[in-house]
GROMACS .gro file of C-alpha atoms in nm:
model
  438
    1UNK     CA    1 -10.142  14.158 -16.668
    2UNK     CA    2  -9.830  14.347 -16.597
    3UNK     CA    3  -9.594  14.438 -16.335
    4UNK     CA    4  -9.670  14.790 -16.188
    5UNK     CA    5  -9.393  14.972 -16.243
    6UNK     CA    6  -9.273  15.124 -15.865
    7UNK     CA    7  -9.084  14.962 -15.556
    8UNK     CA    8  -9.145  14.574 -15.639
    9UNK     CA    9  -9.039  14.405 -15.374
   10UNK     CA   10  -9.118  14.053 -15.517
   11UNK     CA   11  -9.002  14.114 -15.913
   12UNK     CA   12  -8.950  13.747 -15.953
   13UNK     CA   13  -9.238  13.625 -15.780
   14UNK     CA   14  -9.524  13.820 -15.892
   15UNK     CA   15  -9.367  13.732 -16.247
   16UNK     CA   16  -9.450  13.384 -16.143
   17UNK     CA   17  -9.758  13.466 -15.990
   18UNK     CA   18  -9.925  13.621 -16.320
   19UNK     CA   19  -9.751  13.319 -16.541
   20UNK     CA   20  -9.966  13.088 -16.255
   21UNK     CA   21 -10.269  13.299 -16.335
   22UNK     CA   22 -10.263  13.269 -16.679
   23UNK     CA   23 -10.166  12.886 -16.684
   24UNK     CA   24 -10.475  12.863 -16.530
   25UNK     CA   25 -10.698  13.137 -16.716
   26UNK     CA   26 -10.760  13.331 -16.434
   27UNK     CA   27 -10.790  13.700 -16.537
   28UNK     CA   28 -10.726  14.020 -16.338
   29UNK     CA   29 -10.846  14.363 -16.440
   30UNK     CA   30 -10.519  14.541 -16.305
   31UNK     CA   31 -10.177  14.583 -16.270
   32UNK     CA   32 -10.025  14.347 -16.012
   33UNK     CA   33  -9.769  14.408 -15.777
   34UNK     CA   34  -9.666  14.204 -15.466
   35UNK     CA   35  -9.476  14.289 -15.131
   36UNK     CA   36  -9.492  13.984 -14.970
   37UNK     CA   37  -9.716  13.660 -14.888
   38UNK     CA   38  -9.904  13.551 -14.613
   39UNK     CA   39 -10.169  13.279 -14.441
   40UNK     CA   40 -10.273  13.478 -14.122
   41UNK     CA   41 -10.515  13.801 -14.256
   42UNK     CA   42 -10.426  13.945 -13.966
   43UNK     CA   43 -10.049  13.983 -14.112
   44UNK     CA   44 -10.197  14.108 -14.418
   45UNK     CA   45 -10.064  14.477 -14.556
   46UNK     CA   46 -10.104  14.691 -14.840
   47UNK     CA   47  -9.963  14.443 -15.094
   48UNK     CA   48  -9.995  14.087 -14.968
   49UNK     CA   49 -10.094  13.790 -15.181
   50UNK     CA   50 -10.305  13.641 -14.891
   51UNK     CA   51 -10.354  13.264 -14.946
   52UNK     CA   52 -10.657  13.124 -14.730
   53UNK     CA   53 -10.590  12.723 -14.621
   54UNK     CA   54 -10.856  12.583 -14.441
   55UNK     CA   55 -11.068  12.837 -14.186
   56UNK     CA   56 -10.833  13.110 -14.357
   57UNK     CA   57 -11.102  13.091 -14.602
   58UNK     CA   58 -11.351  13.273 -14.318
   59UNK     CA   59 -11.076  13.549 -14.325
   60UNK     CA   60 -11.068  13.679 -14.697
   61UNK     CA   61 -11.300  13.988 -14.603
   62UNK     CA   62 -11.064  14.098 -14.333
   63UNK     CA   63 -10.747  14.040 -14.537
   64UNK     CA   64 -10.917  14.242 -14.859
   65UNK     CA   65 -11.014  14.512 -14.561
   66UNK     CA   66 -10.598  14.532 -14.470
   67UNK     CA   67 -10.517  14.598 -14.858
   68UNK     CA   68 -10.432  14.245 -14.983
   69UNK     CA   69 -10.342  14.257 -15.345
   70UNK     CA   70 -10.481  13.928 -15.482
   71UNK     CA   71 -10.622  13.658 -15.217
   72UNK     CA   72 -10.643  13.296 -15.331
   73UNK     CA   73 -10.919  13.088 -15.173
   74UNK     CA   74 -11.074  12.752 -15.256
   75UNK     CA   75 -11.448  12.779 -15.078
   76UNK     CA   76 -11.756  12.983 -15.224
   77UNK     CA   77 -11.742  13.241 -15.047
   78UNK     CA   78 -11.935  13.624 -15.087
   79UNK     CA   79 -11.605  13.800 -15.147
   80UNK     CA   80 -11.561  13.606 -15.521
   81UNK     CA   81 -11.742  13.890 -15.690
   82UNK     CA   82 -11.388  14.083 -15.589
   83UNK     CA   83 -11.154  14.116 -15.940
   84UNK     CA   84 -10.859  14.029 -15.731
   85UNK     CA   85 -11.036  13.693 -15.526
   86UNK     CA   86 -10.927  13.384 -15.723
   87UNK     CA   87 -11.125  13.007 -15.639
   88UNK     CA   88 -10.882  12.737 -15.658
   89UNK     CA   89 -10.947  12.384 -15.645
   90UNK     CA   90 -10.690  12.339 -15.312
   91UNK     CA   91 -10.508  12.642 -15.204
   92UNK     CA   92 -10.287  12.417 -15.024
   93UNK     CA   93 -10.183  12.298 -15.341
   94UNK     CA   94 -10.175  12.627 -15.506
   95UNK     CA   95  -9.908  12.730 -15.206
   96UNK     CA   96  -9.698  12.441 -15.252
   97UNK     CA   97  -9.652  12.507 -15.676
   98UNK     CA   98  -9.626  12.863 -15.653
   99UNK     CA   99  -9.376  12.796 -15.341
  100UNK     CA  100  -9.215  12.486 -15.605
  101UNK     CA  101  -9.190  12.743 -15.921
  102UNK     CA  102  -9.045  13.033 -15.646
  103UNK     CA  103  -8.777  12.806 -15.579
  104UNK     CA  104  -8.643  12.753 -15.921
  105UNK     CA  105  -8.603  13.111 -15.971
  106UNK     CA  106  -8.396  13.184 -15.621
  107UNK     CA  107  -8.052  13.173 -15.692
  108UNK     CA  108  -7.938  13.062 -15.317
  109UNK     CA  109  -7.847  12.751 -15.189
  110UNK     CA  110  -8.099  12.528 -14.960
  111UNK     CA  111  -7.984  12.313 -14.681
  112UNK     CA  112  -8.255  12.092 -14.585
  113UNK     CA  113  -8.206  11.925 -14.222
  114UNK     CA  114  -8.452  11.631 -14.098
  115UNK     CA  115  -8.452  11.341 -13.847
  116UNK     CA  116  -8.646  11.214 -13.585
  117UNK     CA  117  -8.460  11.416 -13.285
  118UNK     CA  118  -8.249  11.706 -13.313
  119UNK     CA  119  -8.383  11.925 -13.628
  120UNK     CA  120  -8.459  12.236 -13.502
  121UNK     CA  121  -8.181  12.274 -13.274
  122UNK     CA  122  -7.962  12.193 -13.618
  123UNK     CA  123  -8.119  12.449 -13.800
  124UNK     CA  124  -8.027  12.683 -13.564
  125UNK     CA  125  -7.680  12.589 -13.508
  126UNK     CA  126  -7.624  12.589 -13.888
  127UNK     CA  127  -7.787  12.938 -13.931
  128UNK     CA  128  -7.565  13.067 -13.638
  129UNK     CA  129  -7.259  12.928 -13.799
  130UNK     CA  130  -7.377  13.067 -14.176
  131UNK     CA  131  -7.524  13.392 -14.135
  132UNK     CA  132  -7.221  13.597 -14.022
  133UNK     CA  133  -7.038  13.500 -14.351
  134UNK     CA  134  -7.395  13.473 -14.597
  135UNK     CA  135  -7.755  13.619 -14.592
  136UNK     CA  136  -7.925  13.323 -14.463
  137UNK     CA  137  -8.328  13.252 -14.424
  138UNK     CA  138  -8.437  12.990 -14.195
  139UNK     CA  139  -8.733  12.812 -14.088
  140UNK     CA  140  -8.932  12.976 -13.874
  141UNK     CA  141  -9.090  12.807 -13.566
  142UNK     CA  142  -9.216  12.479 -13.628
  143UNK     CA  143  -9.340  12.570 -14.026
  144UNK     CA  144  -9.155  12.267 -14.157
  145UNK     CA  145  -9.471  12.038 -14.288
  146UNK     CA  146  -9.633  12.071 -14.607
  147UNK     CA  147  -9.807  12.394 -14.544
  148UNK     CA  148  -9.502  12.558 -14.386
  149UNK     CA  149  -9.233  12.486 -14.621
  150UNK     CA  150  -9.366  12.609 -14.901
  151UNK     CA  151  -9.465  12.891 -14.688
  152UNK     CA  152  -9.138  12.990 -14.577
  153UNK     CA  153  -9.047  12.965 -14.897
  154UNK     CA  154  -9.248  13.210 -15.018
  155UNK     CA  155  -9.082  13.471 -14.745
  156UNK     CA  156  -8.743  13.431 -14.901
  157UNK     CA  157  -8.603  13.733 -15.100
  158UNK     CA  158  -8.377  13.709 -15.394
  159UNK     CA  159  -8.100  13.851 -15.234
  160UNK     CA  160  -8.062  13.536 -14.970
  161UNK     CA  161  -7.814  13.350 -15.011
  162UNK     CA  162  -7.878  13.018 -14.821
  163UNK     CA  163  -8.210  12.909 -14.680
  164UNK     CA  164  -8.167  12.628 -14.413
  165UNK     CA  165  -8.505  12.464 -14.404
  166UNK     CA  166  -8.654  12.217 -14.142
  167UNK     CA  167  -8.825  11.910 -14.294
  168UNK     CA  168  -9.088  11.726 -14.054
  169UNK     CA  169  -9.335  11.447 -14.127
  170UNK     CA  170  -9.530  11.212 -13.998
  171UNK     CA  171  -9.576  10.957 -14.234
  172UNK     CA  172  -9.400  10.788 -14.592
  173UNK     CA  173  -9.420  11.021 -14.899
  174UNK     CA  174  -9.413  11.355 -14.699
  175UNK     CA  175  -9.033  11.430 -14.702
  176UNK     CA  176  -9.057  11.322 -15.089
  177UNK     CA  177  -9.306  11.588 -15.143
  178UNK     CA  178  -9.061  11.841 -14.967
  179UNK     CA  179  -8.811  11.761 -15.103
  180UNK     CA  180  -8.956  11.825 -15.461
  181UNK     CA  181  -9.060  12.155 -15.361
  182UNK     CA  182  -8.744  12.263 -15.195
  183UNK     CA  183  -8.489  12.156 -15.422
  184UNK     CA  184  -8.236  12.085 -15.182
  185UNK     CA  185  -7.820  12.137 -15.245
  186UNK     CA  186  -7.713  11.999 -14.892
  187UNK     CA  187  -7.904  11.730 -14.710
  188UNK     CA  188  -7.862  11.670 -14.327
  189UNK     CA  189  -8.038  11.369 -14.113
  190UNK     CA  190  -7.976  11.385 -13.779
  191UNK     CA  191  -8.112  11.028 -13.686
  192UNK     CA  192  -8.314  10.768 -13.693
  193UNK     CA  193  -8.540  10.696 -13.339
  194UNK     CA  194  -8.881  10.629 -13.261
  195UNK     CA  195  -9.120  10.918 -13.335
  196UNK     CA  196  -9.432  10.883 -13.496
  197UNK     CA  197  -9.449  10.452 -13.458
  198UNK     CA  198  -9.828  10.546 -13.429
  199UNK     CA  199  -9.859  10.614 -13.767
  200UNK     CA  200  -9.554  10.433 -13.908
  201UNK     CA  201  -9.490  10.105 -13.685
  202UNK     CA  202  -9.137  10.075 -13.679
  203UNK     CA  203  -8.792  10.224 -13.713
  204UNK     CA  204  -8.745  10.104 -14.069
  205UNK     CA  205  -9.008  10.259 -14.171
  206UNK     CA  206  -8.916  10.577 -13.991
  207UNK     CA  207  -8.573  10.523 -14.203
  208UNK     CA  208  -8.763  10.473 -14.519
  209UNK     CA  209  -8.938  10.811 -14.475
  210UNK     CA  210  -8.653  11.023 -14.374
  211UNK     CA  211  -8.447  10.898 -14.639
  212UNK     CA  212  -8.663  10.990 -14.926
  213UNK     CA  213  -8.496  11.321 -14.903
  214UNK     CA  214  -8.143  11.125 -14.989
  215UNK     CA  215  -8.283  11.128 -15.344
  216UNK     CA  216  -8.241  11.490 -15.429
  217UNK     CA  217  -7.872  11.536 -15.270
  218UNK     CA  218  -7.595  11.389 -15.384
  219UNK     CA  219  -7.363  11.165 -15.098
  220UNK     CA  220  -7.071  11.403 -15.069
  221UNK     CA  221  -7.359  11.700 -14.970
  222UNK     CA  222  -7.509  11.475 -14.737
  223UNK     CA  223  -7.476  11.457 -14.349
  224UNK     CA  224  -7.533  11.182 -14.149
  225UNK     CA  225  -7.525  11.078 -13.813
  226UNK     CA  226  -7.289  10.827 -13.869
  227UNK     CA  227  -7.295  10.642 -13.495
  228UNK     CA  228  -7.671  10.557 -13.594
  229UNK     CA  229  -7.666  10.187 -13.749
  230UNK     CA  230  -7.947  10.261 -14.036
  231UNK     CA  231  -7.633  10.475 -14.160
  232UNK     CA  232  -7.380  10.259 -14.145
  233UNK     CA  233  -7.465  10.179 -14.552
  234UNK     CA  234  -7.567  10.463 -14.689
  235UNK     CA  235  -7.304  10.701 -14.807
  236UNK     CA  236  -7.234  11.065 -14.729
  237UNK     CA  237  -7.048  11.258 -14.501
  238UNK     CA  238  -7.048  11.078 -14.136
  239UNK     CA  239  -7.039  11.263 -13.812
  240UNK     CA  240  -6.986  11.078 -13.462
  241UNK     CA  241  -6.879  10.993 -13.183
  242UNK     CA  242  -6.685  10.707 -13.327
  243UNK     CA  243  -6.359  10.670 -13.482
  244UNK     CA  244  -6.485  10.549 -13.819
  245UNK     CA  245  -6.665  10.842 -13.858
  246UNK     CA  246  -6.548  11.157 -14.120
  247UNK     CA  247  -6.580  11.411 -13.798
  248UNK     CA  248  -6.499  11.254 -13.512
  249UNK     CA  249  -6.656  11.429 -13.213
  250UNK     CA  250  -6.481  11.352 -12.875
  251UNK     CA  251  -6.306  11.526 -12.540
  252UNK     CA  252  -6.723  11.633 -12.457
  253UNK     CA  253  -6.734  11.822 -12.128
  254UNK     CA  254  -7.060  12.004 -11.978
  255UNK     CA  255  -7.066  12.311 -11.737
  256UNK     CA  256  -7.360  12.492 -11.623
  257UNK     CA  257  -7.220  12.746 -11.891
  258UNK     CA  258  -7.242  12.501 -12.186
  259UNK     CA  259  -7.041  12.217 -12.363
  260UNK     CA  260  -6.668  12.191 -12.489
  261UNK     CA  261  -6.562  11.918 -12.737
  262UNK     CA  262  -6.313  11.850 -13.036
  263UNK     CA  263  -6.401  11.792 -13.378
  264UNK     CA  264  -6.126  11.604 -13.498
  265UNK     CA  265  -5.869  11.825 -13.387
  266UNK     CA  266  -6.033  12.194 -13.371
  267UNK     CA  267  -6.198  12.223 -13.041
  268UNK     CA  268  -6.553  12.417 -12.991
  269UNK     CA  269  -6.782  12.580 -12.739
  270UNK     CA  270  -7.107  12.584 -12.749
  271UNK     CA  271  -7.384  12.749 -12.466
  272UNK     CA  272  -7.581  12.457 -12.444
  273UNK     CA  273  -7.554  12.116 -12.265
  274UNK     CA  274  -7.557  11.776 -12.356
  275UNK     CA  275  -7.361  11.549 -12.543
  276UNK     CA  276  -7.574  11.501 -12.813
  277UNK     CA  277  -7.562  11.919 -12.890
  278UNK     CA  278  -7.184  11.854 -13.025
  279UNK     CA  279  -7.344  11.635 -13.294
  280UNK     CA  280  -7.604  11.921 -13.377
  281UNK     CA  281  -7.327  12.113 -13.363
  282UNK     CA  282  -7.116  11.990 -13.607
  283UNK     CA  283  -7.357  11.955 -13.839
  284UNK     CA  284  -7.301  12.328 -13.889
  285UNK     CA  285  -6.948  12.319 -13.876
  286UNK     CA  286  -6.892  12.086 -14.112
  287UNK     CA  287  -7.123  12.299 -14.327
  288UNK     CA  288  -6.956  12.576 -14.270
  289UNK     CA  289  -6.658  12.393 -14.387
  290UNK     CA  290  -6.782  12.299 -14.655
  291UNK     CA  291  -6.917  12.669 -14.736
  292UNK     CA  292  -6.551  12.801 -14.695
  293UNK     CA  293  -6.564  12.955 -14.355
  294UNK     CA  294  -6.276  12.961 -14.174
  295UNK     CA  295  -6.188  12.744 -13.869
  296UNK     CA  296  -6.173  13.070 -13.589
  297UNK     CA  297  -6.519  13.254 -13.776
  298UNK     CA  298  -6.729  12.940 -13.687
  299UNK     CA  299  -6.575  12.910 -13.359
  300UNK     CA  300  -6.629  13.224 -13.253
  301UNK     CA  301  -7.044  13.224 -13.456
  302UNK     CA  302  -7.099  12.936 -13.188
  303UNK     CA  303  -7.038  13.143 -12.906
  304UNK     CA  304  -7.316  13.353 -12.968
  305UNK     CA  305  -7.579  13.109 -13.092
  306UNK     CA  306  -7.944  13.175 -13.024
  307UNK     CA  307  -8.191  12.815 -12.973
  308UNK     CA  308  -8.528  12.806 -13.023
  309UNK     CA  309  -8.684  12.838 -12.709
  310UNK     CA  310  -8.780  12.514 -12.470
  311UNK     CA  311  -8.472  12.311 -12.552
  312UNK     CA  312  -8.269  12.235 -12.256
  313UNK     CA  313  -8.360  12.601 -12.161
  314UNK     CA  314  -8.222  12.695 -11.846
  315UNK     CA  315  -8.506  12.942 -11.625
  316UNK     CA  316  -8.458  13.100 -11.324
  317UNK     CA  317  -8.780  13.155 -11.113
  318UNK     CA  318  -8.848  13.192 -10.755
  319UNK     CA  319  -8.485  13.049 -10.660
  320UNK     CA  320  -8.539  12.720 -10.859
  321UNK     CA  321  -8.364  12.615 -11.133
  322UNK     CA  322  -8.568  12.489 -11.447
  323UNK     CA  323  -8.446  12.321 -11.710
  324UNK     CA  324  -8.717  12.346 -12.009
  325UNK     CA  325  -8.702  12.088 -12.231
  326UNK     CA  326  -9.083  12.084 -12.286
  327UNK     CA  327  -9.120  12.159 -12.690
  328UNK     CA  328  -9.151  11.787 -12.781
  329UNK     CA  329  -9.040  11.447 -12.658
  330UNK     CA  330  -8.958  11.089 -12.765
  331UNK     CA  331  -8.811  10.760 -12.571
  332UNK     CA  332  -8.495  10.873 -12.782
  333UNK     CA  333  -8.430  11.248 -12.666
  334UNK     CA  334  -8.613  11.229 -12.324
  335UNK     CA  335  -8.319  10.955 -12.236
  336UNK     CA  336  -8.032  11.226 -12.386
  337UNK     CA  337  -8.210  11.480 -12.160
  338UNK     CA  338  -8.190  11.249 -11.857
  339UNK     CA  339  -7.816  11.182 -11.963
  340UNK     CA  340  -7.756  11.575 -11.960
  341UNK     CA  341  -7.931  11.696 -11.678
  342UNK     CA  342  -7.782  11.387 -11.488
  343UNK     CA  343  -7.429  11.538 -11.601
  344UNK     CA  344  -7.494  11.906 -11.560
  345UNK     CA  345  -7.246  12.037 -11.287
  346UNK     CA  346  -7.534  12.157 -10.982
  347UNK     CA  347  -7.522  12.239 -10.657
  348UNK     CA  348  -7.885  12.163 -10.616
  349UNK     CA  349  -8.133  11.844 -10.566
  350UNK     CA  350  -8.218  11.710 -10.916
  351UNK     CA  351  -8.600  11.685 -10.994
  352UNK     CA  352  -8.753  11.517 -11.315
  353UNK     CA  353  -9.066  11.579 -11.414
  354UNK     CA  354  -9.168  11.345 -11.707
  355UNK     CA  355  -9.468  11.371 -11.921
  356UNK     CA  356  -9.656  11.126 -12.198
  357UNK     CA  357  -9.393  11.098 -12.534
  358UNK     CA  358  -9.709  11.051 -12.804
  359UNK     CA  359  -9.744  10.870 -13.123
  360UNK     CA  360  -9.562  10.598 -13.013
  361UNK     CA  361  -9.815  10.351 -13.186
  362UNK     CA  362  -9.860   9.986 -12.937
  363UNK     CA  363  -9.598   9.953 -12.770
  364UNK     CA  364  -9.595  10.325 -12.576
  365UNK     CA  365  -9.585  10.214 -12.252
  366UNK     CA  366  -9.314   9.951 -12.293
  367UNK     CA  367  -9.135  10.269 -12.469
  368UNK     CA  368  -9.255  10.493 -12.114
  369UNK     CA  369  -9.132  10.200 -11.871
  370UNK     CA  370  -8.804  10.241 -12.064
  371UNK     CA  371  -8.779  10.589 -12.042
  372UNK     CA  372  -8.838  10.546 -11.621
  373UNK     CA  373  -8.655  10.267 -11.587
  374UNK     CA  374  -8.333  10.497 -11.734
  375UNK     CA  375  -8.430  10.821 -11.495
  376UNK     CA  376  -8.384  10.529 -11.202
  377UNK     CA  377  -8.006  10.486 -11.297
  378UNK     CA  378  -7.936  10.855 -11.200
  379UNK     CA  379  -7.893  10.996 -10.857
  380UNK     CA  380  -8.240  11.211 -10.929
  381UNK     CA  381  -8.389  11.321 -10.567
  382UNK     CA  382  -8.737  11.288 -10.737
  383UNK     CA  383  -8.922  11.135 -11.041
  384UNK     CA  384  -9.251  11.344 -11.076
  385UNK     CA  385  -9.510  11.171 -11.371
  386UNK     CA  386  -9.805  11.356 -11.523
  387UNK     CA  387  -9.994  11.159 -11.838
  388UNK     CA  388 -10.217  10.847 -11.873
  389UNK     CA  389  -9.883  10.629 -11.993
  390UNK     CA  390  -9.638  10.745 -11.768
  391UNK     CA  391  -9.896  10.653 -11.501
  392UNK     CA  392  -9.987  10.289 -11.637
  393UNK     CA  393  -9.564  10.279 -11.647
  394UNK     CA  394  -9.505  10.394 -11.329
  395UNK     CA  395  -9.744  10.139 -11.182
  396UNK     CA  396  -9.560   9.860 -11.316
  397UNK     CA  397  -9.226   9.953 -11.141
  398UNK     CA  398  -9.371  10.079 -10.844
  399UNK     CA  399  -9.061  10.265 -10.737
  400UNK     CA  400  -9.115  10.501 -10.420
  401UNK     CA  401  -8.931  10.792 -10.587
  402UNK     CA  402  -9.113  10.790 -10.855
  403UNK     CA  403  -9.471  10.978 -10.764
  404UNK     CA  404  -9.768  11.006 -11.025
  405UNK     CA  405  -9.947  11.368 -11.041
  406UNK     CA  406 -10.341  11.397 -11.231
  407UNK     CA  407 -10.265  11.790 -11.240
  408UNK     CA  408  -9.981  11.990 -11.352
  409UNK     CA  409 -10.071  12.224 -11.094
  410UNK     CA  410  -9.990  11.976 -10.877
  411UNK     CA  411  -9.648  11.897 -10.970
  412UNK     CA  412  -9.639  12.289 -10.979
  413UNK     CA  413  -9.716  12.328 -10.579
  414UNK     CA  414  -9.494  12.062 -10.491
  415UNK     CA  415  -9.201  12.201 -10.632
  416UNK     CA  416  -9.264  12.488 -10.490
  417UNK     CA  417  -9.246  12.376 -10.197
  418UNK     CA  418  -8.900  12.211 -10.218
  419UNK     CA  419  -8.592  12.431 -10.157
  420UNK     CA  420  -8.239  12.453 -10.373
  421UNK     CA  421  -8.390  12.243 -10.649
  422UNK     CA  422  -8.330  12.202 -11.004
  423UNK     CA  423  -8.613  12.056 -11.237
  424UNK     CA  424  -8.588  11.887 -11.598
  425UNK     CA  425  -8.926  11.955 -11.787
  426UNK     CA  426  -8.886  11.706 -12.051
  427UNK     CA  427  -9.267  11.565 -12.240
  428UNK     CA  428  -9.456  11.586 -12.567
  429UNK     CA  429  -9.573  11.912 -12.692
  430UNK     CA  430  -9.955  11.827 -12.576
  431UNK     CA  431  -9.868  11.789 -12.250
  432UNK     CA  432  -9.767  12.141 -12.239
  433UNK     CA  433  -9.530  12.109 -11.946
  434UNK     CA  434  -9.395  12.465 -11.966
  435UNK     CA  435  -9.717  12.537 -11.795
  436UNK     CA  436  -9.579  12.450 -11.449
  437UNK     CA  437  -9.313  12.770 -11.435
  438UNK     CA  438  -9.604  13.019 -11.561
   0.00000   0.00000   0.00000
């Protein structure tokens, strides 16, 4: 086999692919070139490598019709008689292996981000700070797991200079795997919270899982939320509100337009609300400084930040202001959102819609009770709740301000009968609270 002459967009990857096939004693009858890598058959074009993951094996024929140069699958399918369809033992493992090999070929720097809350917003902020100076790619959507991260790496080009990669997990060993694939140069850990306690049982295990990343990055290239008790004894660059941090956040002030704050002596503004976003932005600021971007460039880039949807996103519909923060939720992030919403200066009555936070394990009702107790501290006009866990917690508290609904559309109707209100939506992804706005 050899690379086909002509416009080869992924020369390095094509060479890796050929080496991979030779190693596994696969033979192709023609020269090959690869233009891109796809897992969705509908996105395949001429020259694509299509990797059939799980049910993707059912769409190999469609991928070939669309012009796939090579297909990797792991099931017995009728298309196996095609010379460019390769069956492997496990397509996911092949995806991971190819991504690991490709990463070694690339000369770019990888910034890996993990933590219980704020990963995606931090990723967007870091990308925004760096992308005006460097050629930067970032994790798209929620491609942050054992499939999404290697797939993201395979979307990188040889001319890219920095990749900002989000690392998600639900159990021990998963960040270890992602780190082996991504070979990060810099690490960011946002915090240690209560996410995935259904699988990890307690925060100690969350800490163990998240800090698997630290074995792959030196302390002088590791950024940590220094106020988190779990990071007090961990070496790294500490960022937070407490004075002992290397970078101290202070003078934060929320307005409708966004948040202003100081990091050490320098002032910044971001078009986001909530003091917690000063932490997320500060990770981007510090990385910008490390990568030799000057203060004014960092400051200006933060003003134009574009954040992935459903992260404290302001939407006005039928004269009602919605704060859509419903992409996901944990006890920590829900309390932070409540505090941010309470401090947001609005000339409207404030209504909170809270749905279940999932994957919290045996103490889930206790956690939901804590969330509702936090909500009752603020002067919200109404607290509307949805989900079985919220239902049980609200019965325990038995406060007239809390109203339970068994149907999201009933919440929508309730809101539509109110005037001059601002509504915060917060709940786990599976609860799909954004449907209230539709």
